[in-house]
Short mmCIF file of C-alpha atoms in Angstrom, two decimals:
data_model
loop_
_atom_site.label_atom_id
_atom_site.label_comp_id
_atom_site.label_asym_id
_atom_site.label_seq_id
_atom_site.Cartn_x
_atom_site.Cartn_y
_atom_site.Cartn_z
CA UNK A 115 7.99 -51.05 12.36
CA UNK A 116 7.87 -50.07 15.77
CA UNK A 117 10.29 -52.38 18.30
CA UNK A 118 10.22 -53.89 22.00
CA UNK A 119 13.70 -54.77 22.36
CA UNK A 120 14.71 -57.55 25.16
CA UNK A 121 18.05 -59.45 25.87
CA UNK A 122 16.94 -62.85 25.12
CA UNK A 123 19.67 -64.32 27.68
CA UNK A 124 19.67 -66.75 29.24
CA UNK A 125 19.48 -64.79 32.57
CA UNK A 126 21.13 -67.34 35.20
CA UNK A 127 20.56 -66.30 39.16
CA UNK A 128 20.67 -68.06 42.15
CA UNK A 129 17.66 -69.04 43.77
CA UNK A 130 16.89 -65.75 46.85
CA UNK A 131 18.70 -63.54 44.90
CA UNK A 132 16.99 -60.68 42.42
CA UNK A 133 16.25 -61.10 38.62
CA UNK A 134 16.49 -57.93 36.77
CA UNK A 135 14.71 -57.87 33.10
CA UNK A 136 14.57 -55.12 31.11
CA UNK A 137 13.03 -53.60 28.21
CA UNK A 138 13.00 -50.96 25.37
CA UNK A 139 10.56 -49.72 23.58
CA UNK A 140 10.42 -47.67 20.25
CA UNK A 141 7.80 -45.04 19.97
CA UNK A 142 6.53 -42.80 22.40
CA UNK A 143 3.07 -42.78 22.13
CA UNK A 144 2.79 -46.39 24.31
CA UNK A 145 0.38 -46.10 26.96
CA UNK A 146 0.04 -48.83 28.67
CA UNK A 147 3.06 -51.30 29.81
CA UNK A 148 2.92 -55.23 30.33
CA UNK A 149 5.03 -58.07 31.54
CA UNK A 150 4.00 -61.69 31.00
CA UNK A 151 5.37 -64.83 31.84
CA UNK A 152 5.84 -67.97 29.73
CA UNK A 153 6.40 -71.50 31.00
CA UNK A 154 7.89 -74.01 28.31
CA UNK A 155 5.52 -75.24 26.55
CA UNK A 156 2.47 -72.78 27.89
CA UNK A 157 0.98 -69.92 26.79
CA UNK A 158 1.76 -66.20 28.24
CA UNK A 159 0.30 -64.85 31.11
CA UNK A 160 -0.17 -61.77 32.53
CA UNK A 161 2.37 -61.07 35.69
CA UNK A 162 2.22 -57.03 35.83
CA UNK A 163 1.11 -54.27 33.81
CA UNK A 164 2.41 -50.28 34.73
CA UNK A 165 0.95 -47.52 32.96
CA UNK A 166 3.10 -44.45 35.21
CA UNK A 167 6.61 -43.66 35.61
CA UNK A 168 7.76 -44.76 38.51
CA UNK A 169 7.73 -48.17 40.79
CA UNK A 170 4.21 -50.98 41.06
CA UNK A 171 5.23 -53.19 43.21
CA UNK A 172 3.15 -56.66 43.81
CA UNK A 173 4.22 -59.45 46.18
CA UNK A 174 7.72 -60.52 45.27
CA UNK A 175 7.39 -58.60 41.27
CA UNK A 176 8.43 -54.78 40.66
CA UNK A 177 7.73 -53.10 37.43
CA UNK A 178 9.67 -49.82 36.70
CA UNK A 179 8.97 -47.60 34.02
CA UNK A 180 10.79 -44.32 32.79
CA UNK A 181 9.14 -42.98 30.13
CA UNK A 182 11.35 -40.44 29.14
CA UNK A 183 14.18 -43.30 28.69
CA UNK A 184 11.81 -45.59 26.94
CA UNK A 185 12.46 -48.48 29.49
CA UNK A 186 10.41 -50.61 31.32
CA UNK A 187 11.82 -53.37 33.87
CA UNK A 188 10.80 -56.25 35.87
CA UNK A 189 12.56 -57.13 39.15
CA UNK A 190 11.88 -60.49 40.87
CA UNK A 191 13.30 -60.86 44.42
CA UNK A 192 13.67 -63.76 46.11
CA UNK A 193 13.87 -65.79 43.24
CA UNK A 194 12.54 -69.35 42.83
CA UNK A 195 13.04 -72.30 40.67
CA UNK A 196 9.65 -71.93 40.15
CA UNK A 197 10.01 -67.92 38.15
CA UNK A 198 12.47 -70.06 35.32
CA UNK A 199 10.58 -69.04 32.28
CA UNK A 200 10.51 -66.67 29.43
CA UNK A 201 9.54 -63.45 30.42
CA UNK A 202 8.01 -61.21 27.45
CA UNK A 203 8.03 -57.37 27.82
CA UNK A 204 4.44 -55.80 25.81
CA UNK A 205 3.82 -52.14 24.87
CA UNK A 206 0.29 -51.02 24.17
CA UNK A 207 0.55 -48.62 20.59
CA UNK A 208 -3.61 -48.69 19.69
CA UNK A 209 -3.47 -48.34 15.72
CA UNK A 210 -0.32 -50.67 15.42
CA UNK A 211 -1.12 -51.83 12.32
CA UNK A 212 0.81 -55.10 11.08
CA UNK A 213 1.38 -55.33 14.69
CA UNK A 214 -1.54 -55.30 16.41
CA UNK A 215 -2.33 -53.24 18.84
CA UNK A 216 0.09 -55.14 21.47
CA UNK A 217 3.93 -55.37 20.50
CA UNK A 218 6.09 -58.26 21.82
CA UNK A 219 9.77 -58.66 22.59
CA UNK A 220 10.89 -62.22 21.95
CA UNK A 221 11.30 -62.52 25.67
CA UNK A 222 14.20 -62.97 28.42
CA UNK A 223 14.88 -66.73 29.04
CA UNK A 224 15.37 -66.63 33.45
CA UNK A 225 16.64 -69.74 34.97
CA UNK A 226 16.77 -69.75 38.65
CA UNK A 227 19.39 -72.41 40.24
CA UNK A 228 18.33 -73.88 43.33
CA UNK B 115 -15.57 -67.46 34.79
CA UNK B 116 -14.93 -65.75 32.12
CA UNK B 117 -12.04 -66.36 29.48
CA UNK B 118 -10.60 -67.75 26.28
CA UNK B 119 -11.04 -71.42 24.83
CA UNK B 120 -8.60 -72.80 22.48
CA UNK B 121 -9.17 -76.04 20.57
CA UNK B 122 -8.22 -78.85 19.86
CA UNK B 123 -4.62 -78.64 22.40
CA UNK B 124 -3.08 -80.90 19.45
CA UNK B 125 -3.54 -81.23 15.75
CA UNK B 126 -2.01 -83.38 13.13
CA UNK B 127 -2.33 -81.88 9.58
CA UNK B 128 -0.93 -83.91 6.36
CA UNK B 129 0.49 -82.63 2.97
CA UNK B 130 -2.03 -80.60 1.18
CA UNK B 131 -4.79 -80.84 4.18
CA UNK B 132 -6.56 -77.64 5.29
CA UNK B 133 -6.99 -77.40 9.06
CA UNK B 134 -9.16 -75.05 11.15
CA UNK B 135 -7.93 -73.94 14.71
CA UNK B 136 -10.83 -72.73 17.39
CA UNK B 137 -11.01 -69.63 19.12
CA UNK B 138 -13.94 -68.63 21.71
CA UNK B 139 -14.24 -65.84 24.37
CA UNK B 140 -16.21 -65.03 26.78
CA UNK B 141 -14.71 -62.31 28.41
CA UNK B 142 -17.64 -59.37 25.83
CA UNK B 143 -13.59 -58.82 24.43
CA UNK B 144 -14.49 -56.57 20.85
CA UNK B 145 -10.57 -57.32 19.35
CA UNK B 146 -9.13 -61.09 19.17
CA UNK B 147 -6.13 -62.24 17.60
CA UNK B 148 -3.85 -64.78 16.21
CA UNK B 149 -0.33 -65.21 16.50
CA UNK B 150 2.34 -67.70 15.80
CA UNK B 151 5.33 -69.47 18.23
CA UNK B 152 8.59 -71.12 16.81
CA UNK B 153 10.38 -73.17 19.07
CA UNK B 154 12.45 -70.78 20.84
CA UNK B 155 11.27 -68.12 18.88
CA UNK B 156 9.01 -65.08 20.06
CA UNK B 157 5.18 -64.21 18.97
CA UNK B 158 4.37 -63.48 15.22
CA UNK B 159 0.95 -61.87 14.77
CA UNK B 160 -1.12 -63.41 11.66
CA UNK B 161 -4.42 -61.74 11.55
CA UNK B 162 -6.61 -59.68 13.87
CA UNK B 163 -10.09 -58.60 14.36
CA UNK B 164 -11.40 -55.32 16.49
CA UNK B 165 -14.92 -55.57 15.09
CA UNK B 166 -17.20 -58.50 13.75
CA UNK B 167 -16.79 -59.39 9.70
CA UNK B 168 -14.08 -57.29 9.47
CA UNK B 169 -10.44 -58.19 10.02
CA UNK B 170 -6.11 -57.27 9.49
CA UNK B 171 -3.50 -59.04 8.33
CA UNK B 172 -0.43 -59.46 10.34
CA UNK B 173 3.12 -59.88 9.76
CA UNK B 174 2.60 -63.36 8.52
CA UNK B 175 -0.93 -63.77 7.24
CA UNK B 176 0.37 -65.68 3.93
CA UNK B 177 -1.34 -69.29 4.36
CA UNK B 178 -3.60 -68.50 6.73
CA UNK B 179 -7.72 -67.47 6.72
CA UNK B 180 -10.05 -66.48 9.53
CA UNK B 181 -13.27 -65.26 9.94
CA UNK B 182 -14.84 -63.49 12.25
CA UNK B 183 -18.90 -63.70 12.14
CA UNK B 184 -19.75 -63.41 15.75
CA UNK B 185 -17.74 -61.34 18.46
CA UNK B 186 -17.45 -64.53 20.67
CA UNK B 187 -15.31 -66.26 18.15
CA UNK B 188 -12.41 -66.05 16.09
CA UNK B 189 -11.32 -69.02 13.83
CA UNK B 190 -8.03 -69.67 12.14
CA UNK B 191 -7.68 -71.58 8.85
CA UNK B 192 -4.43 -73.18 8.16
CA UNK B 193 -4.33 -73.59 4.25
CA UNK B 194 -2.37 -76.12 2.24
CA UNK B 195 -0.45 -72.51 0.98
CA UNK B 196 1.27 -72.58 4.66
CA UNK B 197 4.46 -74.62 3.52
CA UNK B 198 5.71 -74.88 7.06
CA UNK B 199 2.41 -75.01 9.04
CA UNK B 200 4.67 -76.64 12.17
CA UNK B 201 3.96 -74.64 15.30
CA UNK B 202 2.46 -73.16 18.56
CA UNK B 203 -0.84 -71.45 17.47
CA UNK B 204 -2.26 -68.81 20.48
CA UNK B 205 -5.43 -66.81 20.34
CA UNK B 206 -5.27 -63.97 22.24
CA UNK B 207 -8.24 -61.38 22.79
CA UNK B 208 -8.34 -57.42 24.70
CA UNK B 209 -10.44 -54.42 24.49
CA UNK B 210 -10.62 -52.17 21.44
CA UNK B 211 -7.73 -50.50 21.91
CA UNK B 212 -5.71 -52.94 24.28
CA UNK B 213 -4.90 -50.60 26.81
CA UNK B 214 -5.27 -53.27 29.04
CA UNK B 215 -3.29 -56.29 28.00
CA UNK B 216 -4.18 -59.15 25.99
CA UNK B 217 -5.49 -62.51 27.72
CA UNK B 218 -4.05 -65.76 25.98
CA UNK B 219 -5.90 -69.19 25.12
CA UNK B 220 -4.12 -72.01 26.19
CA UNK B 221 -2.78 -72.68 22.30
CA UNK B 222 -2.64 -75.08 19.91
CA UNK B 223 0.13 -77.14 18.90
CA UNK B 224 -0.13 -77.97 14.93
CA UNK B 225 2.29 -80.84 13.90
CA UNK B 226 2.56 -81.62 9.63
CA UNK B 227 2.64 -85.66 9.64
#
């Protein structure tokens, strides 16, 4: 069974400073890299998605991936009451089987203190 | 605009009742999915589908039935074989492969009365 592996927290930060989240993944054949946010209640949507090694930055969201470590991360800055959510980490592996062809982590819980 | 319709947003199922959860695109998506949310829990993928009539089981297909007859849509059947039928209920769909991410419904919430 391949594995996306996330601290489920909860991640506590005060609102204007950065939230760090990070991620693991299992197998090395991913290709594709994806963060998504869940409000309470709500279904996930799509925040970022990084397919290189290196930095994508957009607006106040940076994704960072090393692919020779596995890892993927997602740095808010500036954070707002508004970013508390779950935060799931996805890793595209095409012919995942059981799995599908997206795997989850069970999410990072963020809650941003005003 | 394109995207992905879930319905009904809430469902009441009793003892020993079948129920059937909605699922439509319109995003020309080939592979659509169905996965499961405990409270607090993460996803759990049931069944998917890359290709019309034909579909996978998941992790947790036990209970559960779906058909896939046109590409547009993706229907989930909740059997009375589901003992704990209790949950969040999303339909996702993507490309073939994925390689691009999956986009969510806005879910259904399936309460046993």
């Amino acid at each position: 069974q391949k594995e996306v592996e996330q601290n489920s927290g909860p991640l506590s930060v005060p609102e204007g400073a950065i939230a760090s989240l990070n991620c693991t993944y299992s197998d090395r054949g991913s290709q594709s890299f994806f963060w998504y946010r869940q409000y309470s209640g709500k279904s996930p949507e799509l925040i970022m998605f990084i397919y290189s090694n290196g930095d994508k930055e957009d607006g106040r969201f940076t994704a960072q991936l090393n692919k020779a470590s596995q890892y993927v991360s997602l740095l808010i800055r500036d954070s707002q009451p508004s970013d508390s959510a779950t935060y799931l980490c996805a890793v595209n592996l095409p012919g995942g089987g059981s799995q599908g062809n997206l795997i989850f982590g069970k999410g990072t819980k963020l809650s941003v203190k005003p | 605009d394109g995207g992905i319709t879930q319905s009904p947003k809430y469902l009441f199922r009793k003892e020993g009742q079948n129920v059937t959860l909605s699922c439509e695109q319109n995003l020309n998506h080939d592979a659509m999915y169905w996965y499961r949310q405990d409270p607090g829990q993460g996803l759990r993928l049931i069944y998917y589908s890359q290709i019309v009539n034909d579909f996978q089981k998941g992790d947790i297909a036990e209970g559960y039935s779906v058909s896939r007859e046109k590409k547009e849509s993706f229907p989930l059947t909740v059997t009375s074989a589901q003992k704990n039928p209790t949950a969040f209920y999303l339909c996702a769909s993507s490309t073939l492969t994925g390689v691009n991410g999956y986009t969510f419904g806005s879910g259904t919430r399936l309460t046993v009365v």
